[in-house]
Every structure is written in structure tokens, then in C-alpha cells.
Short mmCIF file of C-alpha atoms and ligand atoms in Angstrom, two decimals:
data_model
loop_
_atom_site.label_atom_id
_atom_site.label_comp_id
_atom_site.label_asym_id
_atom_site.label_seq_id
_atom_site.Cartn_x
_atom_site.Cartn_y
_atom_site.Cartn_z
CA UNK A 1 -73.15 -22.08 54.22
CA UNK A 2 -72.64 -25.74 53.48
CA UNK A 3 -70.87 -26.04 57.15
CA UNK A 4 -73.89 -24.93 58.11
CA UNK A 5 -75.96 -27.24 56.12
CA UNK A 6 -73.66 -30.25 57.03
CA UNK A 7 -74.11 -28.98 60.72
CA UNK A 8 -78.31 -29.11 60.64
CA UNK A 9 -77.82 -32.40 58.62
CA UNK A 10 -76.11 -33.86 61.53
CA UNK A 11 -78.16 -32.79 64.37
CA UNK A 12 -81.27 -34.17 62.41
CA UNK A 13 -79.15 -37.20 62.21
CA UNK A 14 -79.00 -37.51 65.81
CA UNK A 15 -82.38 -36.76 66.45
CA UNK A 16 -83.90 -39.43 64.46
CA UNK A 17 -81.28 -42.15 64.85
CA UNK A 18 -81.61 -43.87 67.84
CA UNK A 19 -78.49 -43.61 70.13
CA UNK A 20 -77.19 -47.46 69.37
CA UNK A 21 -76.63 -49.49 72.77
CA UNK A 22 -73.31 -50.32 74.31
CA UNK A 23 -72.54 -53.82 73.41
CA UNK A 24 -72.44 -56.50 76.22
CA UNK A 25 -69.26 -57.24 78.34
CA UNK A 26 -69.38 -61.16 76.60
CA UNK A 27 -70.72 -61.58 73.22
CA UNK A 28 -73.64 -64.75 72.93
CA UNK A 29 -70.91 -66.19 70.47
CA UNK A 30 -67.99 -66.17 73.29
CA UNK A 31 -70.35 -67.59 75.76
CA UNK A 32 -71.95 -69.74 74.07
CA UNK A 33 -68.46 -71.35 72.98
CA UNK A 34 -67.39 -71.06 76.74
CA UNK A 35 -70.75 -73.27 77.77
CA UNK A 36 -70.36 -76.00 75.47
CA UNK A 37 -67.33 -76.87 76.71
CA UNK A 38 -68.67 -77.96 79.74
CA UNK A 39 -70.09 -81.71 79.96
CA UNK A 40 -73.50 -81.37 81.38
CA UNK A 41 -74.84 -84.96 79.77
CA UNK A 42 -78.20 -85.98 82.07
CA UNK A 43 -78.73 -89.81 82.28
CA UNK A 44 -81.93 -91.66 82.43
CA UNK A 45 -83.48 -93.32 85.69
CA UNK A 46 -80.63 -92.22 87.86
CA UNK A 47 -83.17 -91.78 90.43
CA UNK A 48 -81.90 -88.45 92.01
CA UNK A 49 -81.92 -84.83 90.30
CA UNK A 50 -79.60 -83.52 89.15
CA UNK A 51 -79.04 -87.20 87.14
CA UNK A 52 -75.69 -86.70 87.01
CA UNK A 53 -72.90 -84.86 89.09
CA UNK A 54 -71.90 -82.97 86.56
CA UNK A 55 -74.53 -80.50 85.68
CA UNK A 56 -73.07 -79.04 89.20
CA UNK A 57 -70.53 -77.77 87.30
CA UNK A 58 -72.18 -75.41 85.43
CA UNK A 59 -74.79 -74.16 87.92
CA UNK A 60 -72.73 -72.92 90.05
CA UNK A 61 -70.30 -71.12 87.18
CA UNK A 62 -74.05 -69.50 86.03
CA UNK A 63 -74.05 -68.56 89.45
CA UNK A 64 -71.21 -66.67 89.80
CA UNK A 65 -71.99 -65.18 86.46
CA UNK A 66 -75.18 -64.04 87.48
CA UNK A 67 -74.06 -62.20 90.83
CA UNK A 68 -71.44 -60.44 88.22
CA UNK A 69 -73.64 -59.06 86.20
CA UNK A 70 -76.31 -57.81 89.28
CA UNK A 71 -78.84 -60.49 89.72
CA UNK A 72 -80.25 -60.71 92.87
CA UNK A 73 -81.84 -63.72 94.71
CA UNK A 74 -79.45 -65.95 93.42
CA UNK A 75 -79.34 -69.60 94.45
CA UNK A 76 -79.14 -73.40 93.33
CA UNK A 77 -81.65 -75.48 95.00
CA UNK A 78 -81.08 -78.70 96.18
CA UNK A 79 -82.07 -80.60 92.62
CA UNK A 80 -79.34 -78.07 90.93
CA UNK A 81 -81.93 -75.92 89.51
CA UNK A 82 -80.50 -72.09 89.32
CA UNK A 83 -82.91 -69.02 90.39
CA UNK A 84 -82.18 -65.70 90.26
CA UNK A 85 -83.73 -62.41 89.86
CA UNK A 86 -83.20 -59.16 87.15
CA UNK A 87 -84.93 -56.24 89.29
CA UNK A 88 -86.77 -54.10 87.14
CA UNK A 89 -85.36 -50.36 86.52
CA UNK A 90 -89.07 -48.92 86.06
CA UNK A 91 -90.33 -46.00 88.69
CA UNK A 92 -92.54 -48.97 89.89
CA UNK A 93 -91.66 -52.41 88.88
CA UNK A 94 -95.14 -53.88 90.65
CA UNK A 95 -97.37 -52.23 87.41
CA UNK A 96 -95.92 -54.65 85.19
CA UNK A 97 -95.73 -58.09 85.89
CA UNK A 98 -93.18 -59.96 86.06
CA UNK A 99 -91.82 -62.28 83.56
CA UNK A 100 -89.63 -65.25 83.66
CA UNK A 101 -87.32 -67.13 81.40
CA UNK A 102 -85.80 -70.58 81.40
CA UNK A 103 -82.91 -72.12 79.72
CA UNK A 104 -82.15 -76.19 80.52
CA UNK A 105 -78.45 -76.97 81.27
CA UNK A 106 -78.21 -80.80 80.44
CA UNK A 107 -77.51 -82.35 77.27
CA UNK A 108 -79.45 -85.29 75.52
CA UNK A 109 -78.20 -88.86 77.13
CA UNK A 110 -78.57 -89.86 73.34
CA UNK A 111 -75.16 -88.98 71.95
CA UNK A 112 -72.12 -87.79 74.40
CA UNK A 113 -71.11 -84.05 75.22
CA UNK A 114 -67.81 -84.58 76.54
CA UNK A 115 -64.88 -83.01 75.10
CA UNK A 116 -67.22 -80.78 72.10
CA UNK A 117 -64.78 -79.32 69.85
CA UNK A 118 -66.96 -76.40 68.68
CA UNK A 119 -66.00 -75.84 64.53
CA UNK A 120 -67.08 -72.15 63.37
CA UNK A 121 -67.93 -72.38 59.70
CA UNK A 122 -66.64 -68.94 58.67
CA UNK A 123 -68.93 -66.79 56.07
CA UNK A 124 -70.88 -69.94 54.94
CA UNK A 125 -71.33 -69.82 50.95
CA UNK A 126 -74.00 -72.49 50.95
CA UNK A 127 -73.57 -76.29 50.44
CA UNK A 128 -73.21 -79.26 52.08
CA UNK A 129 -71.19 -79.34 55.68
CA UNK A 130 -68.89 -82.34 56.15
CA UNK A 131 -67.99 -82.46 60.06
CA UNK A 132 -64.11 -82.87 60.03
CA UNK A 133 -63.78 -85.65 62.49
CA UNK A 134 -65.90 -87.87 61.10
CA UNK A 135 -66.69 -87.37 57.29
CA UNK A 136 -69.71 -89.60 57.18
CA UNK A 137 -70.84 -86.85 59.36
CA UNK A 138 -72.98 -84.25 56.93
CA UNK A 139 -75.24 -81.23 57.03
CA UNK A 140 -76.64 -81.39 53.95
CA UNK A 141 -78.94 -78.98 52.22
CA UNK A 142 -81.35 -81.39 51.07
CA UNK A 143 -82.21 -82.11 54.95
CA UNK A 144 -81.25 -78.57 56.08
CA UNK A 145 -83.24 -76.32 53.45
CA UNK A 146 -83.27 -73.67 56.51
CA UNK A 147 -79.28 -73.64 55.44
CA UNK A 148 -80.07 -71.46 52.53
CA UNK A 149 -80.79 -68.62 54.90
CA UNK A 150 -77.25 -69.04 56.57
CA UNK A 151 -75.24 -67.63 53.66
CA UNK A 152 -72.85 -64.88 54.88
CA UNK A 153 -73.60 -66.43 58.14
CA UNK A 154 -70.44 -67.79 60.90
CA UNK A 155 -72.24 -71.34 61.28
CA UNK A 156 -71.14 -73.32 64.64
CA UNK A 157 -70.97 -77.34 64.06
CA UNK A 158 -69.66 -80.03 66.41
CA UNK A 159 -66.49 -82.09 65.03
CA UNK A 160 -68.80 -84.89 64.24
CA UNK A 161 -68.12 -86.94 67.03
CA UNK A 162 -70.61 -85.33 69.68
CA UNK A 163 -73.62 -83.54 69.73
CA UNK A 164 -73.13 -79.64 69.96
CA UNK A 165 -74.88 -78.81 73.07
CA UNK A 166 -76.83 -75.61 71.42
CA UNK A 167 -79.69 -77.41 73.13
CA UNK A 168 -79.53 -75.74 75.26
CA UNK A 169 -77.00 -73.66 75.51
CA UNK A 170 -77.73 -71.21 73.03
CA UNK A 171 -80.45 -70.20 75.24
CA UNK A 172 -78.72 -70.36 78.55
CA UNK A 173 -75.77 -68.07 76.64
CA UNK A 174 -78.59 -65.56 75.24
CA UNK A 175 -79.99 -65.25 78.21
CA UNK A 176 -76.80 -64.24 80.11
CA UNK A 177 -76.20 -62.13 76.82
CA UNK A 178 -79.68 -60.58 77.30
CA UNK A 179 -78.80 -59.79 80.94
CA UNK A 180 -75.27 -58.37 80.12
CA UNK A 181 -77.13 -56.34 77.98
CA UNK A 182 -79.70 -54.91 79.97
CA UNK A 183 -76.76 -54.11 82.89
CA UNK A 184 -74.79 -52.29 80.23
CA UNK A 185 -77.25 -50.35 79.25
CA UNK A 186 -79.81 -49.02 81.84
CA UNK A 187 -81.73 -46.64 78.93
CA UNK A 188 -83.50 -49.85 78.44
CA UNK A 189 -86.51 -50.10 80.59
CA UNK A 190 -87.90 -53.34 81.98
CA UNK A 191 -89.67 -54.51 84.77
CA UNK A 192 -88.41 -57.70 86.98
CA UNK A 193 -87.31 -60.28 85.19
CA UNK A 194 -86.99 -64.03 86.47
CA UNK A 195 -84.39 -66.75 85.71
CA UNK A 196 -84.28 -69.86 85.92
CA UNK A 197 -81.73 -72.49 84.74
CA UNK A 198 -82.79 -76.07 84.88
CA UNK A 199 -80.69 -79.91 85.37
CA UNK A 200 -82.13 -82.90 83.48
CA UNK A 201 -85.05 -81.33 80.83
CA UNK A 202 -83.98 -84.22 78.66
CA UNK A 203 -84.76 -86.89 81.10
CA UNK A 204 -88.28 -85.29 82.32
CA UNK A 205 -86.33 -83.21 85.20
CA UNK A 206 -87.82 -81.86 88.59
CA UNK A 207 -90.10 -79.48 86.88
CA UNK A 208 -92.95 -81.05 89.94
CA UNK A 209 -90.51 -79.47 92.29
CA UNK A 210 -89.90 -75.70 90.43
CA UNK A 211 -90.17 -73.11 92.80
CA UNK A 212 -92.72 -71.14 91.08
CA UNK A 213 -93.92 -69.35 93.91
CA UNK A 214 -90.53 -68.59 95.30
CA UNK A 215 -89.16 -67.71 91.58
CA UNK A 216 -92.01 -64.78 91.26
CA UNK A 217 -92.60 -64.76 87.56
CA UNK A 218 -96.45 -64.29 86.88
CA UNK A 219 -95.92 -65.53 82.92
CA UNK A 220 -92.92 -67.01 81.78
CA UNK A 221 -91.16 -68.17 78.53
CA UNK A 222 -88.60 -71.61 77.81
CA UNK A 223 -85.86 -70.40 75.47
CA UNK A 224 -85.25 -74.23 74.06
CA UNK A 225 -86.82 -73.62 70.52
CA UNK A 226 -84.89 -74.42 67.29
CA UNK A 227 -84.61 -72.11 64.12
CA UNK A 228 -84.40 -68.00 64.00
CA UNK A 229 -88.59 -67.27 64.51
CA UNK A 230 -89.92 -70.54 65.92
CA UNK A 231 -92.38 -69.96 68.87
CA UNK A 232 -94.30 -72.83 70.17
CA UNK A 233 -97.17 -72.63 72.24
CA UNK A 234 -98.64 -76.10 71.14
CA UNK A 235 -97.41 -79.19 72.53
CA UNK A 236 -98.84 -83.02 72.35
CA UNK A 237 -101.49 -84.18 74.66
CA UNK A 238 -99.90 -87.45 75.82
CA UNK A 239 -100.98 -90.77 77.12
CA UNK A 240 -99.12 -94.07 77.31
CA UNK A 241 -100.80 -97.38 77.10
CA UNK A 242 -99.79 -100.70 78.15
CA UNK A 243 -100.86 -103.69 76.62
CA UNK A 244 -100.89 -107.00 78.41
CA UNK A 245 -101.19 -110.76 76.90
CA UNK A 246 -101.29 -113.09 79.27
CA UNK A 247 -100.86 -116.83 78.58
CA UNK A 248 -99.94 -119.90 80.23
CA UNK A 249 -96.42 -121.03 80.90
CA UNK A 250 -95.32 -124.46 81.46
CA UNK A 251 -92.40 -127.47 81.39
CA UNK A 252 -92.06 -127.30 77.64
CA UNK A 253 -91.20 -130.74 77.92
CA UNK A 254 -94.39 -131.64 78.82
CA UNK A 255 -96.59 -128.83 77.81
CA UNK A 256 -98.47 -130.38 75.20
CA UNK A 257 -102.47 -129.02 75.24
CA UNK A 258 -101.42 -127.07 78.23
CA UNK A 259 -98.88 -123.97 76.92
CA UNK A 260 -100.47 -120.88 76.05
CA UNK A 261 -97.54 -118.79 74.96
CA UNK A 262 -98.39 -115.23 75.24
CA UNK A 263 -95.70 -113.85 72.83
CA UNK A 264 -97.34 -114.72 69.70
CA UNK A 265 -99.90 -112.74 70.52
CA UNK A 266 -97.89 -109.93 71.08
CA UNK A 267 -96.11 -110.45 68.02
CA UNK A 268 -99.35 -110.82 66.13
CA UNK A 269 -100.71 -107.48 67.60
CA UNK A 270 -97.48 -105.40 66.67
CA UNK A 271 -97.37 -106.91 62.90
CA UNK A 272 -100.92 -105.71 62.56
CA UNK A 273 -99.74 -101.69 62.81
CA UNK A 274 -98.65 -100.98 59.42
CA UNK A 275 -101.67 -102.20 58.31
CA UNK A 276 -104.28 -100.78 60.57
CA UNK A 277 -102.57 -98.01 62.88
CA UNK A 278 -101.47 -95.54 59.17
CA UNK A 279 -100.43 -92.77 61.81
CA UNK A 280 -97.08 -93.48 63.18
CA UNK A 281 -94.21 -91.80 63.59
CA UNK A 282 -92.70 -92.91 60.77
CA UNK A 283 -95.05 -91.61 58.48
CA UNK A 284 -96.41 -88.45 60.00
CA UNK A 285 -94.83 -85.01 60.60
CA UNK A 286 -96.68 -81.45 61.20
CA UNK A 287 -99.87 -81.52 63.06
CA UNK A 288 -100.57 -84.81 62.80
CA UNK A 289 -100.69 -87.19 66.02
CA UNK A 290 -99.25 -90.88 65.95
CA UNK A 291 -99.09 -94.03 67.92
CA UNK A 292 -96.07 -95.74 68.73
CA UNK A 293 -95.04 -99.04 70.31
CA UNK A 294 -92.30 -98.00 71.50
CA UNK A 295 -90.89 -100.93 73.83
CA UNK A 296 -92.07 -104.34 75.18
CA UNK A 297 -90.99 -107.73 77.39
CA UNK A 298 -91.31 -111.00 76.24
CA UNK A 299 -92.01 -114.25 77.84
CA UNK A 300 -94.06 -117.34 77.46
CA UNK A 301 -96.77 -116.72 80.62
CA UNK A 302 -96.57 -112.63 80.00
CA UNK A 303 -95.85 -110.57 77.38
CA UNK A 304 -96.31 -106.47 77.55
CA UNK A 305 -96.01 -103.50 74.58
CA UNK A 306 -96.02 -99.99 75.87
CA UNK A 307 -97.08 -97.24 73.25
CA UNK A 308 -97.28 -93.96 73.13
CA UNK A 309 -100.23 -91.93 72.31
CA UNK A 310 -99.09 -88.14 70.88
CA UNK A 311 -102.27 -85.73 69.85
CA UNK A 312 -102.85 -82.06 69.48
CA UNK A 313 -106.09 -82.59 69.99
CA UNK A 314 -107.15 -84.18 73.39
CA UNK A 315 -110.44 -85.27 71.40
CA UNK A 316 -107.87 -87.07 68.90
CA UNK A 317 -106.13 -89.15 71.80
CA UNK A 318 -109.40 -90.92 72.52
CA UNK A 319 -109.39 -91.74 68.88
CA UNK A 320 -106.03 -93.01 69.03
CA UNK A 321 -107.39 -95.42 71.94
CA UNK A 322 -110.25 -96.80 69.85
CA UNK A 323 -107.87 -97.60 67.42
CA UNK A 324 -105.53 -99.69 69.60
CA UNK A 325 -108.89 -101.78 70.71
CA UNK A 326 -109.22 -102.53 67.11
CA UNK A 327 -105.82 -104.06 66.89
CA UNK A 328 -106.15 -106.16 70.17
CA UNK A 329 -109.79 -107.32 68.98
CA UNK A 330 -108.24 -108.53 66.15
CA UNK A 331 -105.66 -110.26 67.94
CA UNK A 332 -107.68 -111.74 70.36
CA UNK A 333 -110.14 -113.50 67.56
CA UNK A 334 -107.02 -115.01 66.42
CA UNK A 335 -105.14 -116.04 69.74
CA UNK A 336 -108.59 -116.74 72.20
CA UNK A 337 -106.56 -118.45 74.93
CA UNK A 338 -104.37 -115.35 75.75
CA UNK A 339 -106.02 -112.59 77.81
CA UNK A 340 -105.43 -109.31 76.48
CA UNK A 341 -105.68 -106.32 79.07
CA UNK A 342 -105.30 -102.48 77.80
CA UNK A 343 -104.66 -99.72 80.18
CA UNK A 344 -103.30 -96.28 80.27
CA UNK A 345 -102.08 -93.13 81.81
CA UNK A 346 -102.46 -89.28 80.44
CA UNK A 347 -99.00 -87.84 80.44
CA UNK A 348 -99.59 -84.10 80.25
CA UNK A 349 -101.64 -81.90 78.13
CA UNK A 350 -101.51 -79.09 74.95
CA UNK A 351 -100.52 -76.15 76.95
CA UNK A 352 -102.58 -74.69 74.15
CA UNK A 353 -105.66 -75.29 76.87
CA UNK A 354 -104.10 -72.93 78.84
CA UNK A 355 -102.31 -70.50 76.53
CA UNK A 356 -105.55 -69.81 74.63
CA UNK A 357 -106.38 -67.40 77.59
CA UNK A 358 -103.08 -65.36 77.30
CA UNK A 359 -102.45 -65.01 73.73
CA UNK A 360 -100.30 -61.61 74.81
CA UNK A 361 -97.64 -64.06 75.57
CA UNK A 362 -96.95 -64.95 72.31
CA UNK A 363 -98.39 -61.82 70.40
CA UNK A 364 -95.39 -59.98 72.41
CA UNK A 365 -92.92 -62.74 71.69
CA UNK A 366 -93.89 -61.99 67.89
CA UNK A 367 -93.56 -58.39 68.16
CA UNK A 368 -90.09 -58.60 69.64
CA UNK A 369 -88.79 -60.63 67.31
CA UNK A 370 -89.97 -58.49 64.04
CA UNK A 371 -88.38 -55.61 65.86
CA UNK A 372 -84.97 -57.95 65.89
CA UNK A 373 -85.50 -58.02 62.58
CA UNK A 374 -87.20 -62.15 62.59
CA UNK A 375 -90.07 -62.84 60.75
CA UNK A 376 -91.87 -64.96 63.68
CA UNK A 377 -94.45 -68.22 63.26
CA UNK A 378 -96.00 -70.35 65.27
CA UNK A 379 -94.86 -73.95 65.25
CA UNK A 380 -96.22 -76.72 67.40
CA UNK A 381 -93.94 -78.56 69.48
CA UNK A 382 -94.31 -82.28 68.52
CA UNK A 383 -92.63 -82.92 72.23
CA UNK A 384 -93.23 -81.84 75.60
CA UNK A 385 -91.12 -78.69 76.88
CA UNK A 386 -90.38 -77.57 81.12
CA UNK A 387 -93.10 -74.98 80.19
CA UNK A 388 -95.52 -77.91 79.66
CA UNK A 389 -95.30 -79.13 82.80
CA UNK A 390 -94.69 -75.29 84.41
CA UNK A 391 -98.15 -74.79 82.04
CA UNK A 392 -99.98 -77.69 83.46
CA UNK A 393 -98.92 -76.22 87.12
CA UNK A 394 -100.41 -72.89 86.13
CA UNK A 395 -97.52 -70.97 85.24
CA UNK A 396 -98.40 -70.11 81.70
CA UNK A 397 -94.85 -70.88 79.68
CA UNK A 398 -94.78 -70.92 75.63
CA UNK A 399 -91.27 -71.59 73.66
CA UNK A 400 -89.35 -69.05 72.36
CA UNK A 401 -86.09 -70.12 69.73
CA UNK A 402 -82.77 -70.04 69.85
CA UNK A 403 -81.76 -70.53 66.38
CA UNK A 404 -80.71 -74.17 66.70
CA UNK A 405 -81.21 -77.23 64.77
CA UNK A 406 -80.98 -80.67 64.42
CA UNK A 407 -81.34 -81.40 68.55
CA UNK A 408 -80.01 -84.51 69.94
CA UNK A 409 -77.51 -85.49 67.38
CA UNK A 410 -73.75 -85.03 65.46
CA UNK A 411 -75.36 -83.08 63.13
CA UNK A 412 -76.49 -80.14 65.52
CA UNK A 413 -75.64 -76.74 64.86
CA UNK A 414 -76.22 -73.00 65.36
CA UNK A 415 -75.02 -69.54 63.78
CA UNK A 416 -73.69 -66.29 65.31
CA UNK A 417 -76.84 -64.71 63.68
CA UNK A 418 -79.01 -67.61 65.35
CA UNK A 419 -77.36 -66.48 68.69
CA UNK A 420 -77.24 -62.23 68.61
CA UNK A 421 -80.98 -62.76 66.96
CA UNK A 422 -82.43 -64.65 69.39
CA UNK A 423 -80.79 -62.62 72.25
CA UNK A 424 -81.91 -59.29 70.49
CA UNK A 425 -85.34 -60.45 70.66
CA UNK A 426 -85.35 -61.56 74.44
CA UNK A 427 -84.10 -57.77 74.84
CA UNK A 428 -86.58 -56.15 72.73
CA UNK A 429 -89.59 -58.65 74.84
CA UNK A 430 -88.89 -57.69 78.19
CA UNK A 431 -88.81 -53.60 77.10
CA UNK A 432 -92.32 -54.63 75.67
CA UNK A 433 -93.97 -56.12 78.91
CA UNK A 434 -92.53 -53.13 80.35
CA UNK A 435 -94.32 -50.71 77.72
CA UNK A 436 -97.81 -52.90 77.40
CA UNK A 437 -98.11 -54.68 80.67
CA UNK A 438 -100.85 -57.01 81.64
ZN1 ZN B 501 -83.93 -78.57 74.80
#
């Protein structure tokens, strides 16, 4: 009787108990230790893509991974930017459309990625991380409060002398962890699925010359967020303005009456900003839009300050404008011999303008993620992101995480939960385009 019992028990048991996948051939963990190894630093106004040699390196290692594990179309295009395709496994792929994901390769040409000695902080119990290599080096909790939901967790630092490289290579490794994935297990259904692996995202890379057309995707997503449940699909509108005193330069030996030296006027507009421009990016965080001087030239007959403009609100950047008059009228009353000229350029715009007409993209993104078992929010982006510039071009492309932190500096790190996580939920989104469509 109870053999019997135990014997029903069981086949309930199978019933209801989903069969449990096969894991992939390469854990995100392994991979992502295996990427960061690799020096892929870009470098500013090198005035060819890929910036540097380097990123070479690792395109063509992702593809030779990527004909491993089945993807077709592969190919690295002449600005190193890798394309491949994951065909669907549905009776008819063409019903659903088909979506397309993005990881960057390069590293930030802020601090160096050579030579990362990745440290795995075993079964964190909390408290502050001191990076061996250079003790002055520390994660502490106080800046870090997302730390507290690490305990228990294998967290991955850098020694302290480099950055980490999880951006982005936590989302280029759970990518090729969501693909392993999907190859070892075809139970899971999806429809085609597009990759794309770009150089130089740090130094405002080729993104004008992305294949979209060739590349197929209809919708895609950047996998270049930070912590576990972060999806962004806000960023800045952006304008730069240039500001331009012109004086008079002369023989200072004999420039009495005749020298109008247009640097004081610069120097008198830029001491007026804590005073008048409150927004800056000192003070603000969150939602709220600044204006920054940000870099300038100096001289006696010419002097220039550039300054950024950063707004969710497109509305707010004209604002911002208005505001920078104020300052130059106020300069000008004081310095009436220098000519002051204002100008400016729009950089790119809130995706949100374009997002607001797909908001599937995201509601899927936060379904897949509760199913991996992460409580999802929307975060803007104070930044611009590949998918901005993919968004402006009319490829509609919000921000998905990847369960790093602290970008662009010693103090970066990530966590084997950050990694499976954020690759669980890439697996669980592309079954639900294939189950909802549109
Ligand atoms: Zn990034």
C-alpha cells in the first residue's frame, strides 16, 4: 500500500514539476571570467572604428563562439561590429517578430583593462570590500547599500588596480550563456533572435553605421544596465552649447586702452554657476537634468566654454538654454567690450519619445525577469546607451541589466547571482515574444 502511495506521489511529482533544463555547456561565471581577461580598452578621437586594434581580439573569439554554438549569419563588419543570427525553433518563426540583443565589447578609456585579475569574493557575509592590490581601494556599504542584497552571494571584484570590465562583459557573457542555453535545450521555444556585439560604445561608436536592416531584428534590447532588475527606457535629451567671448588681443607692451582680454569674461561667466545655474551635476541625481561646463580654451583675443545640456524632458532643455542667457547677460553688463556669442547642437533625444508607442518592450522585459525570480523597475538612464542612437534610427532599443555596478572605475563589480539572473531572464524574454508576439 504505501509503495503504492509513494508510487502516485511521485508521478504527481512529475506531473507538476517542470522537467528542469540541461545546464549550458559554459556557465555565465566561466565566461564571463574568460572575457575579462581580454583587453578590449576603446580610446577617444582615434578617428577610425574599431578605436583601437584590440577589440579585434575579441570579435573574432565571439565569432568562433557563436558558429559553435549554431548561430547563423555570422560576421564582423568592417568597424568590428559582430552580427549573427539565433533561428527561431517555432513551426513558423515569421508570426513572431524578431528580436535583437546587444552587448558592447570595449572598456571605458577612463581607467585601464589590461591584465584584470578577476578576485571572486566567496559567500559574501556583508561589509566593506578592500581590493587586495591596492587597499585604498574599497567597496563600501555606505556607497554600495545594493551590497546588502549580496549576502550568500560569490561577488566578482577587480584587484584594485583596473576596472573590471563587467561593463560590458557581463552582458556579452549572458548573452552567449543565454544562447548556450537555448542550443542545449530545444524544449524552449523562441522565435529568431538577433545579435549583435559592438567596438567603442564608450567613445560614441559606429552606431550611424549598424546594420539594422541587414541584422533583421524588428525590436531590440542593449544588455549594458547595472544592478539585478534595472530596465531603462529613459535616457537624457542632450544638447551641447558653446559659448564664445571674443576680445581684442594685442602687444601687451603697448596695449594700453587697446586690450580687450576675453578670458575674464569667461572666467566671470563660469564663477557665476554656483550661484545662478543650482542644477549641476554636482548637486543633482534621479530625474533631475543639469548643466555642465564641462571644458574650455583660453586666450586673450578668444576664449570658449562648452557645456552640456542633460534633460528628460525636451521642454526642460529649452529651459536649461534660457538659463545660460541669464549668465552671459550678466556677464556681458559687466565686461561690454567682449562679444559674447551662444550656440548649440541637440545631441540625441529620450528614447522615451519613441518607446512610449511600444510599451510591450519593456512590459515583457518585466515579466521575464519576475519569472527569474527579479523584482524589475524602471530606472532612467542619466546617459545615452547604443539603443539611443539605434532608437533615434527607428529601431526601438530599451536597456535591460546585467547585475553590475559601479561602471567605469576600480571599484566595479558583479556577482554569480548578478550573472545566472540576468541570463535567466534574457531566456525566459525571448520564450515570451515567442508566446505573446506583436
Ligand atoms: Zn556599458
Amino acid at each position: 500500500m504505501k509503495i503504492i502511495f509513494t508510487l502516485i506521489f511521485s508521478l504527481i511529482l512529475v506531473a507538476v514539476v517542470p522537467a528542469q533544463l540541461k545546464p549550458p555547456i559554459e556557465s555565465a561565471m566561466d565566461r564571463f571570467l574568460r572575457y575579462v581577461k581580454i583587453d578590449t580598452q576603446s580610446a577617444e578621437d582615434a578617428g577610425k572604428w574599431p578605436s583601437t586594434e584590440k577589440q579585434y581580439v575579441l570579435a573574432r573569439l565571439l565569432e568562433k563562439e557563436l558558429k559553435e554554438l549554431g548561430a547563423t549569419k555570422v560576421r564582423v563588419s568592417e568597424e568590428g561590429i559582430v552580427y549573427a543570427m539565433i533561428p527561431g525553433n517555432l513551426a513558423d518563426n515569421s508570426k513572431v517578430p524578431t528580436i535583437g540583443f546587444i552587448a558592447h565589447m570595449d572598456t571605458s578609456p577612463a581607467v585601464s583593462g589590461a591584465n584584470i585579475n578577476a578576485i571572486i569574493h566567496k559567500n559574501y557575509q556583508g561589509g566593506d570590500i578592500v581590493l587586495p592590490n591596492d587597499k585604498t581601494q574599497v567597496i563600501t556599504v555606505k556607497q554600495n547599500p545594493n551590497l546588502k542584497n549580496l549576502i550568500g552571494d560569490d561577488i566578482i571584484t577587480a584587484d584594485g588596480t583596473t576596472l573590471l570590465g563587467s561593463d560590458d562583459k557581463a552582458g556579452i557573457a549572458e548573452l552567449m550563456t543565454m544562447i548556450d542555453t537555448l542550443k542545449q535545450n530545444p524544449s524552449i521555444k523562441h522565435g529568431n533572435v538577433a545579435i549583435a556585439f559592438t567596438p567603442d560604445e564608450e567613445v560614441g561608436g559606429p552606431m550611424d553605421k549598424f546594420d539594422i536592416e541587414g541584422w533583421g531584428a524588428k525590436f531590440a534590447y542593449t544588455v549594458d544596465g547595472e544592478q539585478l532588475g534595472d530596465i531603462s527606457n529613459e535616457t537624457w535629451s542632450a544638447r551641447t552649447a558653446t559659448v564664445t567671448f571674443r576680445g581684442k588681443s594685442t602687444h601687451p607692451g603697448t596695449a594700453k586702452g587697446i586690450m580687450v582680454n576675453s578670458s575674464y569674461a569667461a572666467g566671470d561667466f563660469l564663477s557665476r554657476f554656483p550661484a545662478m545655474i543650482p542644477n549641476r551635476p554636482e548637486t543633482t541625481a534621479g530625474r533631475g537634468g543639469f548643466i555642465h561646463p564641462y571644458v574650455g580654451t583660453m586666450d586673450v583675443e578668444t576664449s570658449t566654454v562648452k557645456i552640456l545640456l542633460r534633460n528628460f524632458d525636451i521642454a526642460g532643455l529649452a529651459g536649461q538654454e534660457k538659463a545660460i542667457k541669464r549668465v552671459i547677460a550678466a556677464t556681458q553688463r559687466k565686461y561690454p567690450n567682449v562679444k559674447i556669442e551662444y550656440g548649440s547642437v541637440l545631441g540625441y533625444l529620450n528614447m522615451k519619445e519613441v518607446l512610449k508607442d511600444y510599451p510591450q518592450l519593456t512590459d515583457y522585459a518585466i515579466e521575464a525577469a519576475k519569472r527569474a525570480g527579479v523584482t524589475a523597475s524602471l530606472r532612467p538612464i542619466r546617459g545615452g546607451t547604443d539603443g539611443s542612437r539605434l532608437t533615434a534610427r527607428g529601431l526601438p532599443t530599451p536597456n535591460l541589466f546585467t547585475g553590475g555596478h559601479n561602471f567605469h572605475g576600480k571599484l566595479e563589480f558583479n556577482s554569480r547571482k548578478g550573472l545566472e539572473k540576468s541570463t535567466e531572464t534574457l531566456v525566459h524574454l525571448v520564450q515570451i515574444w515567442a508566446e505573446k508576439g506583436k
